[in-house]
CSV table of C-alpha atoms in Angstrom, one decimal:
chain,number,residue,atom,x,y,z
A,22,MET,CA,-31.8,-5.9,-13.9
A,23,PRO,CA,-30.7,-2.4,-12.7
A,24,GLN,CA,-33.0,-0.4,-10.6
A,25,THR,CA,-34.8,2.4,-12.4
A,26,THR,CA,-36.5,4.0,-9.5
A,27,HIS,CA,-36.9,7.9,-9.4
A,28,SER,CA,-34.3,7.9,-6.8
A,29,ARG,CA,-31.7,6.8,-9.1
A,30,LYS,CA,-29.8,9.6,-11.1
A,31,SER,CA,-28.2,9.1,-14.5
A,32,TYR,CA,-26.2,11.4,-16.8
A,33,GLU,CA,-28.9,10.1,-19.8
A,34,GLN,CA,-25.6,10.3,-22.0
A,35,PHE,CA,-24.4,8.0,-24.8
A,36,CYS,CA,-20.9,7.9,-23.5
A,37,PRO,CA,-19.3,4.7,-21.8
A,38,MET,CA,-17.8,6.9,-19.0
A,39,ALA,CA,-21.2,8.4,-18.1
A,40,THR,CA,-22.6,4.9,-18.1
A,41,ALA,CA,-20.0,3.7,-15.7
A,42,LEU,CA,-20.8,6.6,-13.7
A,43,ASP,CA,-24.4,5.9,-13.6
A,44,PHE,CA,-23.5,2.4,-11.9
A,45,VAL,CA,-20.6,3.3,-9.4
A,46,GLY,CA,-20.7,7.1,-9.4
A,47,ASP,CA,-22.9,7.6,-6.2
A,48,ARG,CA,-21.1,8.5,-3.0
A,49,TRP,CA,-19.6,5.6,-1.2
A,50,THR,CA,-20.1,3.3,-4.0
A,51,ILE,CA,-16.5,3.2,-5.0
A,52,LEU,CA,-15.3,3.1,-1.7
A,53,ILE,CA,-17.4,-0.2,-1.1
A,54,LEU,CA,-15.7,-1.6,-4.2
A,55,ARG,CA,-12.6,-0.7,-2.6
A,56,GLU,CA,-13.4,-2.7,0.6
A,57,LEU,CA,-14.7,-5.8,-1.4
A,58,LEU,CA,-11.7,-5.8,-3.9
A,59,GLY,CA,-9.8,-7.0,-0.7
A,60,GLY,CA,-12.2,-10.2,-0.5
A,61,PRO,CA,-15.8,-11.0,0.8
A,62,ALA,CA,-16.9,-9.1,3.7
A,63,ARG,CA,-19.7,-9.2,6.2
A,64,PHE,CA,-22.0,-6.4,6.5
A,65,GLN,CA,-20.3,-5.1,9.7
A,66,ASP,CA,-16.7,-5.6,8.2
A,67,LEU,CA,-17.9,-3.2,5.4
A,68,LYS,CA,-19.5,-0.8,7.9
A,69,ASP,CA,-16.1,-0.6,10.0
A,70,GLY,CA,-14.2,0.2,7.0
A,71,LEU,CA,-16.4,2.9,5.9
A,72,PRO,CA,-16.7,5.4,8.9
A,73,GLY,CA,-19.1,7.9,8.2
A,74,ILE,CA,-21.6,6.0,6.3
A,75,ALA,CA,-24.9,5.3,7.6
A,76,THR,CA,-26.4,1.9,7.9
A,77,ASN,CA,-29.3,2.4,5.9
A,78,LEU,CA,-27.1,4.0,3.2
A,79,LEU,CA,-24.9,1.0,3.2
A,80,SER,CA,-27.8,-1.5,2.9
A,81,GLU,CA,-29.3,0.6,-0.1
A,82,ARG,CA,-26.2,0.8,-1.9
A,83,LEU,CA,-25.6,-3.1,-1.6
A,84,ARG,CA,-29.0,-3.7,-2.7
A,85,ARG,CA,-28.6,-1.8,-5.8
A,86,MET,CA,-25.1,-3.2,-6.4
A,87,GLU,CA,-26.7,-6.5,-6.1
A,88,SER,CA,-29.4,-5.6,-8.6
A,89,ASP,CA,-26.9,-4.3,-11.0
A,90,ALA,CA,-25.0,-7.9,-10.6
A,91,ILE,CA,-21.9,-6.0,-9.3
A,92,VAL,CA,-22.0,-7.7,-6.0
A,93,ARG,CA,-23.6,-11.1,-4.7
A,94,ARG,CA,-24.0,-12.8,-1.6
A,95,VAL,CA,-21.9,-16.0,-0.7
A,96,ASP,CA,-21.4,-18.3,2.2
A,97,GLY,CA,-25.2,-18.7,3.0
A,98,ASN,CA,-25.7,-14.9,2.6
A,99,ALA,CA,-23.4,-14.1,5.5
A,100,LEU,CA,-20.8,-12.4,3.0
A,101,TYR,CA,-20.9,-9.8,0.3
A,102,ALA,CA,-18.6,-10.6,-2.9
A,103,LEU,CA,-17.9,-8.9,-6.0
A,104,THR,CA,-19.4,-10.9,-9.1
A,105,GLU,CA,-17.1,-11.1,-12.3
A,106,THR,CA,-18.5,-7.9,-13.6
A,107,GLY,CA,-17.6,-6.2,-10.3
A,108,GLU,CA,-14.0,-7.6,-10.3
A,109,GLY,CA,-14.0,-5.8,-13.8
A,110,VAL,CA,-13.4,-2.5,-12.2
A,111,ARG,CA,-10.3,-3.7,-10.3
A,112,THR,CA,-7.7,-2.1,-12.7
A,113,ALA,CA,-9.7,1.2,-13.0
A,114,ILE,CA,-10.1,1.6,-9.2
A,115,GLU,CA,-6.4,0.8,-8.8
A,116,GLU,CA,-5.5,3.6,-11.2
A,117,LEU,CA,-7.6,6.0,-9.7
A,118,GLY,CA,-6.3,5.2,-6.2
A,119,MET,CA,-2.7,5.9,-7.7
A,120,TRP,CA,-3.9,9.3,-9.2
A,121,GLY,CA,-5.3,10.2,-6.0
A,122,ALA,CA,-2.0,9.3,-4.3
A,123,ARG,CA,-0.4,11.6,-6.8
A,124,MET,CA,-3.0,14.3,-6.1
A,125,ALA,CA,-2.7,14.1,-2.3
A,126,ARG,CA,1.3,14.6,-2.6
A,127,THR,CA,1.1,17.3,-5.2
A,128,VAL,CA,-2.0,19.3,-4.5
A,129,GLY,CA,-2.9,18.2,-1.0
A,130,PRO,CA,-6.2,16.5,0.3
A,131,VAL,CA,-9.4,18.5,-0.1
A,132,THR,CA,-9.9,18.3,3.5
A,133,PRO,CA,-7.4,16.7,6.3
A,134,PRO,CA,-8.3,13.1,6.7
A,135,VAL,CA,-9.8,12.3,10.0
A,136,HIS,CA,-10.2,8.8,9.8
A,137,GLU,CA,-7.5,5.8,9.5
A,138,ARG,CA,-7.2,3.8,6.5
A,139,SER,CA,-9.2,0.4,6.6
A,140,THR,CA,-7.0,-3.0,6.4
A,141,ARG,CA,-8.9,-3.4,3.1
A,142,ALA,CA,-8.0,-0.1,1.6
A,143,ILE,CA,-4.4,-1.0,2.6
A,144,ALA,CA,-4.8,-4.3,0.8
A,145,MET,CA,-5.9,-2.5,-2.2
A,146,ALA,CA,-3.2,0.1,-2.2
A,147,LEU,CA,-0.6,-3.0,-1.8
A,148,GLN,CA,-2.1,-4.8,-4.7
A,149,SER,CA,-1.9,-1.7,-6.9
A,150,ILE,CA,1.8,-1.3,-6.0
A,151,LEU,CA,2.7,-5.1,-6.8
A,152,VAL,CA,0.9,-5.6,-10.0
A,153,ARG,CA,3.3,-2.6,-11.6
A,154,SER,CA,6.4,-4.3,-10.3
A,155,PRO,CA,8.6,-5.4,-13.1
A,156,TYR,CA,10.7,-7.9,-10.6
A,157,LEU,CA,7.7,-10.3,-9.5
A,158,PRO,CA,9.2,-13.9,-9.2
A,159,ALA,CA,8.4,-16.7,-11.7
A,160,GLU,CA,7.5,-19.0,-8.7
A,161,THR,CA,4.8,-18.1,-6.3
A,162,GLU,CA,5.3,-17.2,-2.5
A,163,THR,CA,2.9,-16.5,0.0
A,164,ILE,CA,3.0,-14.3,3.1
A,165,GLU,CA,0.8,-13.7,5.8
A,166,LEU,CA,0.9,-10.0,6.7
A,167,LEU,CA,-0.8,-9.1,10.3
A,168,ILE,CA,-1.8,-5.3,10.1
A,169,ASP,CA,-2.6,-4.7,13.7
A,170,GLY,CA,-3.3,-8.3,14.0
A,171,ALA,CA,-5.8,-8.5,11.0
A,172,PRO,CA,-4.6,-11.1,8.5
A,173,VAL,CA,-3.8,-10.2,5.1
A,174,GLU,CA,-2.6,-12.9,2.6
A,175,VAL,CA,-0.1,-11.4,0.0
A,176,VAL,CA,0.6,-14.0,-2.9
A,177,LEU,CA,3.8,-13.0,-4.7
A,178,GLY,CA,4.4,-14.5,-8.4
A,179,PRO,CA,3.5,-13.6,-11.9
A,180,LYS,CA,0.2,-12.6,-11.0
A,181,PRO,CA,0.1,-10.9,-7.4
A,182,ALA,CA,-2.8,-10.9,-4.9
A,183,VAL,CA,-3.9,-9.3,-1.7
A,184,THR,CA,-6.7,-10.7,0.1
A,185,VAL,CA,-8.0,-9.9,3.6
A,186,ARG,CA,-8.1,-13.3,5.0
A,187,VAL,CA,-6.0,-15.9,6.7
A,188,ALA,CA,-3.2,-17.2,4.7
A,189,SER,CA,-3.2,-20.8,3.6
A,190,ARG,CA,0.2,-22.2,4.3
A,191,PRO,CA,2.4,-19.0,4.0
A,192,ASP,CA,5.8,-19.3,3.5
A,193,ALA,CA,6.4,-16.4,6.0
A,194,ARG,CA,4.6,-14.4,8.5
A,195,ALA,CA,4.9,-10.7,9.0
A,196,THR,CA,3.6,-7.8,11.0
A,197,ALA,CA,2.9,-4.1,10.6
A,198,SER,CA,0.9,-1.5,12.3
A,199,ALA,CA,-2.0,0.5,10.3
A,200,ASP,CA,-0.4,3.6,11.2
A,201,ASP,CA,3.0,2.7,9.8
A,202,MET,CA,1.5,1.1,6.8
A,203,ALA,CA,-0.4,4.6,6.1
A,204,THR,CA,2.8,6.4,6.5
A,205,PHE,CA,4.8,4.1,4.0
A,206,LEU,CA,1.8,4.5,1.5
A,207,ALA,CA,2.1,8.2,1.9
A,208,GLY,CA,5.8,8.0,0.8
A,209,THR,CA,7.3,9.0,4.0
A,210,ARG,CA,8.4,5.7,5.5
A,211,THR,CA,10.3,2.7,4.0
A,212,GLY,CA,9.1,-0.6,3.6
A,213,ALA,CA,12.0,-1.9,5.8
A,214,ASP,CA,11.0,0.4,8.3
A,215,THR,CA,7.3,-0.9,8.0
A,216,ILE,CA,7.0,-4.4,7.6
A,217,ASN,CA,8.8,-6.6,10.4
A,218,HIS,CA,9.5,-10.3,9.8
A,219,ASP,CA,8.2,-12.6,12.3
A,220,ALA,CA,8.1,-16.2,11.3
A,221,GLY,CA,8.9,-18.5,8.6
A,222,ASP,CA,11.4,-17.7,5.3
A,223,SER,CA,13.0,-14.4,6.1
A,224,GLY,CA,13.5,-14.2,2.2
A,225,THR,CA,10.1,-13.9,1.6
A,226,THR,CA,9.4,-11.1,3.9
A,227,GLN,CA,12.5,-9.4,1.9
A,228,LEU,CA,11.0,-9.9,-1.2
A,229,LEU,CA,7.8,-8.4,-0.4
A,230,ILE,CA,9.6,-5.3,1.0
A,231,ASP,CA,11.8,-5.2,-2.2
A,232,LEU,CA,8.8,-5.4,-4.5
A,233,LEU,CA,7.2,-2.6,-2.4
A,234,GLY,CA,10.3,-0.4,-3.0
A,235,GLY,CA,12.5,-1.2,0.0
């Protein structure tokens, strides 16, 4: 059951949007969801991907999200993962991220960013781009993209998926730096200048680059 402590604020409105914000509108909650959309994570992984969040606040947010059945513990409680309910926010958060990217380009950020994008934030951004591509292949191909050495499994196919984990039997392996990925996602660098083929089928790497816009 959801927590009903006095510290929990609510809009107290008969409105689906207000209800959604009652559950995920607190500061940091959507960014925690962003991190977990990239796959299950340890507490320290989440802390590393959310520079600026206090340890006790992250613990409190995760406890509340568990109480709300948005997050669950897996792998002997070592990892946090989204429940089916938590996964239900994926499309909404991807759309919100795309809107934020447009705002950053047209209006500019509220304050200049000082923290680098986390690997999980990059993974979610790549997923947002891939699911919108009209050129996804009918047959599944898998590439392991190493972002500053961190493995990201990218599944290309009718239902693309980008997950922060070691890829299982990938067709290709490619590399990229987090800095280059950030400038690519900001629209100031091409995919071809960002992603470097490393091993396996170069056609799979090129397919990823093409699907990301070349």
